[in-house]
Amino acid sequence: MVAAPAFAETPAWPQAKSDLKAEPDISFGVLGNGMRFAILRNATPAGQAAIRLRIGSGSLQENDDQQGLAHMLEHMAFKGSTHVPEGEMVRILQRKGLAFGPDTNAHTSYGETVYALDLPEADADTMATGLMLMRETASELTLDGAALDRERGVVLSEERLRDTPQYRGGMGLIDVLLAGQRVPLRRPIGKTEIIRTAPAALLRSYYQANYRPDRATLIVVGDVDPAAIEAQIHQRFDDWKPVGPAVGNPSLGAPAERGMGADVIKVPGGITKTSLAWIRPYDSASDSFARRRGQMIEDLGLAVLKRRLDAMARRANPPFVSVALGSQDLYQSARVALLSADSEPENWGKALAALDQEQRRIAQFGASQAELDREVVEYRSALQSQSDGAATRTSPDIAYLLANSVDEDKVFTSPAEDLALFERMVKGLTAAEVNQALQAVFAGKGPRIVLQSAEPPEAAAVAKAYGESQAVAVTAPADAAAVTWPYTQFGTPGSVAERRTVDDLGVTMVRFANGVRLTVKPTKFRADEVQVRVDIGRGRLDLPHDRPIPTWTAQAIELSGLKAIDYDDMLKALAAAVTSIDISLEDSSLKLEGKTRPADLATQLQIFTAYAADPAWRPEVFERVRQLYLANLPQYEATPSVVVGRDFQGLVHSGDPRWTFPDRAQLLAAQPEDFSALFAPILADGAIDVTVVGDVDVEEAIRRTAATFGALPARPDPAPAGADSAAFPAPTAQPVLRTHSGRVDNAAAVVALPIGDMLSDIPRAFTADLTGQIFKNRLIDEFRIAEGATYSPQADTVLSASMPGYGYAYAFVETPPAKVDAFYRLVDKIAADLATTPVSADELARAREPLVEGVKHQREGNEYWLQNLRHTQTDPRRLALIRANPAGYAKVGPDDIRAFAQTYFKPEKVWKLTVLPATVPAAR
């Protein structure tokens, strides 16, 4: 489910009609023409800014003959305006350091269109450029007919790209839940026939009727002077006048008068999903303390139910593999409480019975005070963490949240106020009040039972199964015993054998006597945030490569919990702490990563140390992960892009099983002991490299690590990569062929070439990045913009920092089958041209500046340092790479690009992959 759009466009900000107070540092205003604006000075990241222009109009405002034109208009915003010629907007932004896509973006939904610019510099010229482009978008788009014709293919390509089983299932569910209302009739992607044929005059009609100042909100957040920005907003937007009279918003309709019933949705290639939904009328009351409190109480009660269902999914022989539930306003059309479970096709009946009976159990017997208190503690901890870190929220994050608050017509309250409101809401809150709220949640019309599957049974069979489940009486849940976190001591804290500082990077490096290494970098990027990464062993390089291996079971490590406490009890015991766990297999390590706060750093390190020292290998968790893969297998062949995502890594590693996605036979053949046999030796004996970055004191980090990882038995130094490295595949005379089960008008094509690793020649790595960016820009110019043959062409370089000599450049598109050969020819043409003709200074700058600004932005975040400081104690080349970034891009000139292309972009080295539809369309 997605956030509801705002339709009641009004010049007043929501706080004008609410008892809630907006964040005080934001300057809210309204121009004389009705356009709202909000400005916030925010210095994280320093010297940068984010701009959002929200138009309160989307697909719901389209007439019958305009379906798809709201989205088409979003595309045309980049195709020329009064003062910016076609094709020049993207180039202007690239010269300013914005990458098309990550920094220059837009989206269209049911009730809004939002344009976004994340500016790498907040200087006067860049801010003026950003505001100028937003003003051009507001009323100055030329909407040229020839440009529209060229863009039709891009939008149709996007329609094909987004037409996945998940999308079709989601749309089918909305069709059921909001039957008879307007939303199901106005999908944002629109109708393909209208996209193909609508004249520019019709698009202009939608533009003039809906892009009006009284529907617009401009948001500026960044390292700016609010008074100066407000003056510029007045200067640029005061003269914006609407064209023609205001057009009212259409009626969205009321929920259908239906009771309990069953619906089935056939979704070829989709997972089997069983849902129960209760539908209530939408409440259009203004945002207020009382309204938020009512929703929060619903959320707390449903959180108890979700926790019960999650625990059920982790037991032996569960009825489903995953669940989702919530209660929210759905597109201002209804308030819907939805319980959904994913399962294997044959288990839909078990999933339905489990959802029904657990829902009736909590409706009949309620949540206990202990269950409620746990949810309150977790909710409070999250809000406290957000409040403590409010001073260093990033400008793009704030701008996004501000735009979203307009979308939902909610007061933008500060994190500190959110915490204070929560404390008022839960003061004296009892389980009885929460249980009464749950009764109201489940008193809506329904439940509607919705079964989505590739081959669903008849609706009558689903209704019959539900009736049989209803006949089963439910009993009160057993009281859960209190649990405590058992892993607080690991022995005598380790002593420091070596300590040194890297002064220019602000880094402290420690090696403990047991061989564990710790790297610490204090930062002030995010107040009250500490990120921890633990790299154990050598990841895939530690694993056998002469037979199929269940690398897919890595996610079961976390869910298996620990020998002294299972995963559910662990979550319960740690409810008051702000910690997180992400365990994944990487090329060079088994990675454990988490985000915490200074007060909970000790707990975060205890969790990871316990996983290294005392992991459990619960067979029921292994089985759950296997069932999840089996249930999702049909989706992995449903579109060309997912087939590429499934097979590409295995193919470009020459079929090495360490990178190969499992098929059904391999999934069924795997045993629980294979899971432990694969990963237990890594956790028990692998070298340990700990990285701590963020709002942390160096001495505290050393002390806490000494008491955890430093107290473990001795660990070895990491072994270098050797014969166990991977190899790039041999060139292909003809493309490797794969098929997908989706639409016959969609295909994918990939080209890749070997170019070497990252660290053996750092200047080459910068040249490779720049060359890849130039390649991508040309693909966008020629295959997307000029040909309209794809939506989002990709080109990039992947250079290994752990496997000597391994790395590749690649290009990828989704496109109609008839365009595949044209893509291959274009790739050959671009490669040949790069090898023979020096790139222009402007083209080089348009590729370089987004890369430079991107790295500068990344370096002002904890994530960059967490990723790049790993293994720097044992491989100092990694430090050299950090020091060279981003200045290394400035040293790359046109001759370097040409020499790189001459060396690596050779036709005889090319490897290709084509993904075609399994069903060939009939000839016309």
mmCIF file of C-alpha atoms in Angstrom, residues 169 172-174 176-177 258 261-265 273-277 338-341 352 355 447-453 462:
data_model
loop_
_atom_site.group_PDB
_atom_site.id
_atom_site.type_symbol
_atom_site.label_atom_id
_atom_site.label_comp_id
_atom_site.label_asym_id
_atom_site.label_seq_id
_atom_site.Cartn_x
_atom_site.Cartn_y
_atom_site.Cartn_z
ATOM 1 C CA GLY A 169 -1.041 -8.112 -8.222
ATOM 2 C CA GLY A 172 -5.617 -6.188 -8.873
ATOM 3 C CA LEU A 173 -5.844 -5.788 -5.107
ATOM 4 C CA ILE A 174 -6.733 -2.101 -5.458
ATOM 5 C CA VAL A 176 -11.005 -5.263 -5.393
ATOM 6 C CA LEU A 177 -10.620 -2.998 -2.368
ATOM 7 C CA ARG A 258 -20.247 -5.206 0.411
ATOM 8 C CA GLY A 261 -16.760 -12.209 0.214
ATOM 9 C CA ALA A 262 -13.942 -13.774 -1.755
ATOM 10 C CA ASP A 263 -12.145 -12.613 -4.877
ATOM 11 C CA VAL A 264 -9.378 -14.292 -6.849
ATOM 12 C CA ILE A 265 -6.776 -12.610 -9.051
ATOM 13 C CA LYS A 273 -0.639 -14.004 -1.682
ATOM 14 C CA THR A 274 -3.652 -14.351 0.594
ATOM 15 C CA SER A 275 -5.217 -11.192 2.020
ATOM 16 C CA LEU A 276 -7.993 -10.263 4.411
ATOM 17 C CA ALA A 277 -9.259 -6.697 4.210
ATOM 18 C CA LEU A 338 -5.136 -5.361 5.407
ATOM 19 C CA LEU A 339 -3.554 -8.645 6.477
ATOM 20 C CA SER A 340 -1.528 -10.451 3.800
ATOM 21 C CA ALA A 341 0.560 -13.601 3.755
ATOM 22 C CA LEU A 352 -5.855 -18.138 5.034
ATOM 23 C CA LEU A 355 -4.595 -15.166 9.196
ATOM 24 C CA PRO A 447 -13.451 -9.166 5.424
ATOM 25 C CA ARG A 448 -12.871 -9.265 1.707
ATOM 26 C CA ILE A 449 -10.754 -12.333 1.074
ATOM 27 C CA VAL A 450 -8.413 -11.867 -1.882
ATOM 28 C CA LEU A 451 -6.286 -14.688 -3.240
ATOM 29 C CA GLN A 452 -3.627 -13.859 -5.825
ATOM 30 C CA SER A 453 -1.856 -16.717 -7.547
ATOM 31 C CA VAL A 462 -11.715 -19.680 -1.205
#
